[in-house]
Short mmCIF file of C-alpha atoms in Angstrom, two decimals:
data_model
loop_
_atom_site.label_atom_id
_atom_site.label_comp_id
_atom_site.label_asym_id
_atom_site.label_seq_id
_atom_site.Cartn_x
_atom_site.Cartn_y
_atom_site.Cartn_z
CA MET A 1 -4.66 14.00 15.09
CA THR A 2 -7.16 11.68 16.62
CA GLY A 3 -10.43 13.30 15.51
CA PRO A 4 -12.06 13.74 12.12
CA GLY A 5 -11.00 17.37 11.72
CA PRO A 6 -8.61 18.64 9.07
CA VAL A 7 -4.83 18.70 9.29
CA ASP A 8 -3.43 22.08 8.37
CA ALA A 9 -0.56 20.68 6.29
CA PRO A 10 1.29 23.10 3.97
CA PRO A 11 2.38 22.29 0.43
CA PRO A 12 5.50 20.09 0.56
CA PRO A 13 8.82 21.95 0.31
CA PRO A 14 11.41 20.85 -2.27
CA ALA A 15 13.09 17.58 -1.40
CA PRO A 16 16.75 17.72 -0.49
CA ALA A 17 19.28 16.53 -3.00
CA GLY A 18 20.17 12.85 -2.80
CA GLY A 19 23.55 11.22 -2.78
CA PRO A 20 25.66 9.27 -0.32
CA THR A 21 25.90 10.26 3.30
CA GLN A 22 29.44 11.33 4.02
CA GLY A 23 31.40 8.77 5.97
CA SER A 24 28.59 6.20 6.06
CA GLY A 25 28.87 4.65 2.62
CA LEU A 26 25.06 4.52 2.49
CA PRO A 27 22.65 6.62 0.38
CA SER A 28 21.33 9.67 2.19
CA TRP A 29 17.69 8.53 2.10
CA THR A 30 18.47 5.75 4.57
CA SER A 31 19.06 8.37 7.26
CA GLN A 32 15.65 9.93 6.55
CA LEU A 33 13.45 6.88 7.15
CA THR A 34 12.08 8.43 10.33
CA SER A 35 10.66 11.90 10.79
CA THR A 36 10.46 14.31 13.71
CA ALA A 37 9.23 17.25 11.63
CA PRO A 38 6.04 18.60 13.25
CA VAL A 39 3.05 19.30 11.06
CA PRO A 40 1.82 22.91 11.27
CA GLY A 41 -1.53 22.92 13.05
CA PRO A 42 -2.63 20.80 16.01
CA ALA A 43 0.23 19.94 18.35
CA GLY A 44 1.54 16.39 18.57
CA LEU A 45 1.35 15.49 14.87
CA TYR A 46 4.30 14.54 12.69
CA TYR A 47 4.76 13.43 9.13
CA ALA A 48 4.39 9.65 9.22
CA ASP A 49 7.73 7.94 8.68
CA VAL A 50 8.67 4.89 6.65
CA PRO A 51 8.88 2.31 9.49
CA ASN A 52 5.40 3.20 10.84
CA ARG A 53 3.87 3.17 7.37
CA THR A 54 5.51 -0.15 6.51
CA ILE A 55 4.17 -1.78 9.67
CA ALA A 56 0.71 -0.36 8.94
CA TYR A 57 0.79 -1.77 5.42
CA ILE A 58 1.81 -5.19 6.74
CA ILE A 59 -1.17 -5.13 9.13
CA ASP A 60 -3.49 -4.23 6.25
CA ALA A 61 -1.94 -6.97 4.08
CA ILE A 62 -2.61 -9.55 6.80
CA ILE A 63 -6.24 -8.43 7.09
CA LEU A 64 -6.69 -8.55 3.33
CA GLY A 65 -4.97 -11.95 3.20
CA ILE A 66 -7.50 -13.38 5.64
CA VAL A 67 -10.40 -11.88 3.69
CA ASN A 68 -8.99 -13.25 0.42
CA LEU A 69 -8.65 -16.72 1.96
CA VAL A 70 -12.33 -16.68 2.89
CA VAL A 71 -13.36 -15.39 -0.52
CA GLY A 72 -11.09 -17.92 -2.20
CA ALA A 73 -12.75 -20.73 -0.25
CA VAL A 74 -16.17 -19.49 -1.36
CA LEU A 75 -15.04 -19.31 -4.99
CA SER A 76 -13.63 -22.82 -4.71
CA GLY A 77 -16.94 -23.99 -3.29
CA ILE A 78 -18.79 -22.80 -6.38
CA GLY A 79 -16.27 -24.36 -8.74
CA LEU A 80 -13.99 -21.41 -9.50
CA ASN A 81 -10.67 -23.13 -8.83
CA ALA A 82 -7.59 -21.63 -10.42
CA PHE A 83 -5.69 -24.82 -9.66
CA THR A 84 -6.89 -28.41 -10.04
CA ILE A 85 -5.06 -31.62 -9.12
CA ASN A 86 -4.39 -33.96 -12.02
CA SER A 87 -5.59 -37.46 -11.26
CA ASN A 88 -2.90 -39.07 -13.44
CA PRO A 89 0.21 -36.87 -13.28
CA THR A 90 3.26 -38.06 -15.19
CA ASN A 91 5.64 -36.03 -13.05
CA ILE A 92 5.60 -33.47 -10.26
CA GLY A 93 5.60 -30.67 -12.82
CA ASN A 94 2.08 -31.46 -14.02
CA LEU A 95 0.63 -32.43 -10.66
CA LEU A 96 -1.39 -29.20 -10.73
CA SER A 97 -3.18 -27.60 -13.66
CA TYR A 98 -3.66 -23.82 -13.76
CA ASN A 99 -6.75 -22.26 -15.32
CA PRO A 100 -5.76 -18.77 -16.53
CA VAL A 101 -9.38 -17.65 -17.03
CA VAL A 102 -10.33 -18.45 -13.45
CA GLY A 103 -7.04 -16.97 -12.30
CA LEU A 104 -7.91 -13.71 -14.05
CA ILE A 105 -11.38 -13.70 -12.50
CA GLN A 106 -9.85 -14.18 -9.06
CA ALA A 107 -7.32 -11.42 -9.74
CA VAL A 108 -10.12 -8.99 -10.57
CA ILE A 109 -12.10 -10.00 -7.47
CA PHE A 110 -9.12 -9.70 -5.11
CA ALA A 111 -8.09 -6.36 -6.63
CA ALA A 112 -11.66 -5.09 -6.14
CA ILE A 113 -11.59 -6.19 -2.49
CA SER A 114 -8.32 -4.32 -1.98
CA GLY A 115 -9.73 -1.21 -3.64
CA VAL A 116 -12.89 -1.21 -1.53
CA TYR A 117 -10.88 -1.82 1.65
CA PHE A 118 -8.47 1.07 1.19
CA ILE A 119 -10.74 3.58 -0.56
CA TYR A 120 -13.54 3.12 1.96
CA THR A 121 -11.34 3.38 5.05
CA TRP A 122 -9.34 6.33 3.73
CA THR A 123 -12.50 8.30 2.97
CA THR A 124 -14.53 7.34 6.05
CA MET A 125 -11.94 6.67 8.78
CA ARG A 126 -9.18 8.95 7.44
CA GLY A 127 -6.89 5.93 7.47
CA SER A 128 -6.77 2.20 6.93
CA PRO A 129 -7.08 -0.07 9.99
CA GLY A 130 -3.31 -0.55 9.97
CA GLN A 131 -2.74 3.19 9.92
CA ARG A 132 -5.24 3.85 12.68
CA VAL A 133 -3.67 1.21 14.94
CA LEU A 134 -0.40 3.16 14.75
CA GLY A 135 -2.04 6.55 15.26
CA MET A 136 -1.77 7.66 11.64
CA GLN A 137 -4.20 9.20 9.20
CA VAL A 138 -4.16 10.38 5.62
CA GLY A 139 -5.54 13.66 4.33
CA ASN A 140 -5.37 16.17 1.51
CA ALA A 141 -1.82 17.56 1.25
CA THR A 142 -2.83 21.21 0.96
CA ASP A 143 -5.44 21.59 3.69
CA GLY A 144 -5.61 18.26 5.53
CA GLN A 145 -9.24 17.63 4.60
CA THR A 146 -10.58 14.09 4.25
CA LEU A 147 -9.70 12.53 0.91
CA THR A 148 -12.18 12.71 -1.92
CA MET A 149 -13.15 9.49 -3.68
CA GLU A 150 -11.00 10.55 -6.63
CA GLN A 151 -7.95 11.09 -4.43
CA ALA A 152 -8.48 7.80 -2.62
CA PHE A 153 -8.86 5.94 -5.91
CA LYS A 154 -5.71 7.50 -7.36
CA ARG A 155 -3.75 6.70 -4.21
CA TRP A 156 -4.92 3.09 -4.26
CA ILE A 157 -4.06 2.73 -7.96
CA ALA A 158 -0.50 3.87 -7.20
CA LEU A 159 -0.10 2.01 -3.90
CA GLY A 160 -2.35 -1.02 -3.46
CA ALA A 161 -3.34 -2.09 -6.96
CA PRO A 162 0.11 -3.17 -8.26
CA PHE A 163 0.74 -5.47 -5.31
CA GLY A 164 -2.76 -6.93 -5.38
CA VAL A 165 -2.45 -7.75 -9.08
CA ALA A 166 1.04 -9.18 -8.58
CA GLN A 167 -0.15 -11.44 -5.79
CA ALA A 168 -3.19 -12.63 -7.71
CA LEU A 169 -1.28 -13.33 -10.95
CA ASN A 170 1.82 -14.78 -9.32
CA PRO A 171 0.90 -18.39 -10.29
CA VAL A 172 0.71 -17.53 -14.02
CA PRO A 173 3.78 -19.09 -15.64
CA GLY A 174 6.27 -16.48 -16.81
CA LEU A 175 3.90 -13.53 -16.55
CA GLY A 176 3.55 -13.91 -12.79
CA ILE A 177 7.30 -13.62 -12.30
CA LEU A 178 7.54 -10.50 -14.45
CA ILE A 179 4.62 -8.81 -12.70
CA GLY A 180 6.01 -9.75 -9.30
CA LEU A 181 9.42 -8.30 -10.20
CA ALA A 182 7.81 -5.10 -11.49
CA ALA A 183 5.78 -4.77 -8.27
CA PHE A 184 8.95 -5.21 -6.19
CA VAL A 185 10.78 -2.49 -8.16
CA TRP A 186 7.76 -0.20 -7.69
CA PHE A 187 7.78 -0.93 -3.94
CA ILE A 188 11.44 0.13 -3.74
CA ALA A 189 10.64 3.32 -5.68
CA LEU A 190 7.83 4.17 -3.24
CA LEU A 191 10.10 3.43 -0.28
CA VAL A 192 12.95 5.60 -1.53
CA THR A 193 10.79 8.54 -2.63
CA THR A 194 8.89 8.51 0.66
CA ALA A 195 12.10 8.48 2.67
CA GLN A 196 13.64 11.28 0.59
CA SER A 197 10.67 13.60 0.97
CA PRO A 198 10.75 16.06 3.92
CA THR A 199 6.99 15.56 4.23
CA LYS A 200 7.28 11.81 3.64
CA GLN A 201 5.28 11.94 0.41
CA GLY A 202 6.17 9.11 -1.93
CA LEU A 203 5.24 8.95 -5.59
CA HIS A 204 1.78 7.67 -4.67
CA ASP A 205 1.14 10.61 -2.32
CA ARG A 206 2.37 13.15 -4.85
CA TYR A 207 0.19 11.60 -7.55
CA ALA A 208 -2.91 11.72 -5.35
CA GLY A 209 -2.08 14.98 -3.55
CA THR A 210 -2.12 13.32 -0.12
CA VAL A 211 -0.05 13.35 3.07
CA VAL A 212 0.12 10.90 5.98
CA VAL A 213 0.58 12.16 9.55
CA LYS A 214 0.93 10.37 12.87
CA ALA A 215 0.35 11.16 16.49
CA ALA A 216 3.42 11.47 18.70
CA ARG A 217 2.39 8.35 20.61
CA ALA A 218 2.69 6.16 17.49
CA VAL A 219 5.29 3.41 17.41
CA SER A 220 8.52 4.59 15.79
#
């Protein structure tokens, strides 16, 4: 759908049982990354598949990365530097000093930027810029209406927040590695559950009660 109207999407049917694909040696969800299942309602809409959604998320991540660079430069200009260069380092290991307090402040700021970015675009544009570039939009799973603020917030908490926090806290010794690993495992879980679902609803979509659809012209 290209306009602001609702998508008449039905409640998702039960997902098919998993397991290996016969003769391929690969899990069955790998054959379900793409979708050609039409959405009931306006013609030309399909449940958005994993490749399209991944590309859209990469586009959004690039946009957010640029914004965070600008914000980071501003924070550095006012003295909020998470890293400082030691003037008399004894070895390469202590060339940089990390300030965990400033790092936490930056993590909160960057997470807030991510939240505003996704929540605002989902509720006003029916899709993030990355999604709209690929002809996709997100709506309520039962009637296709524009997401409420509560739905958008819940979807961001399950989708965008973990990766934003992981990126911001990555420099923290020890903790950054653990958070990054947890975010990667969560990403795999979202990928697999989205691919397994006939309506391409991952854990984040089920939690928020949302569904993503694409126009037939979208890149596949």
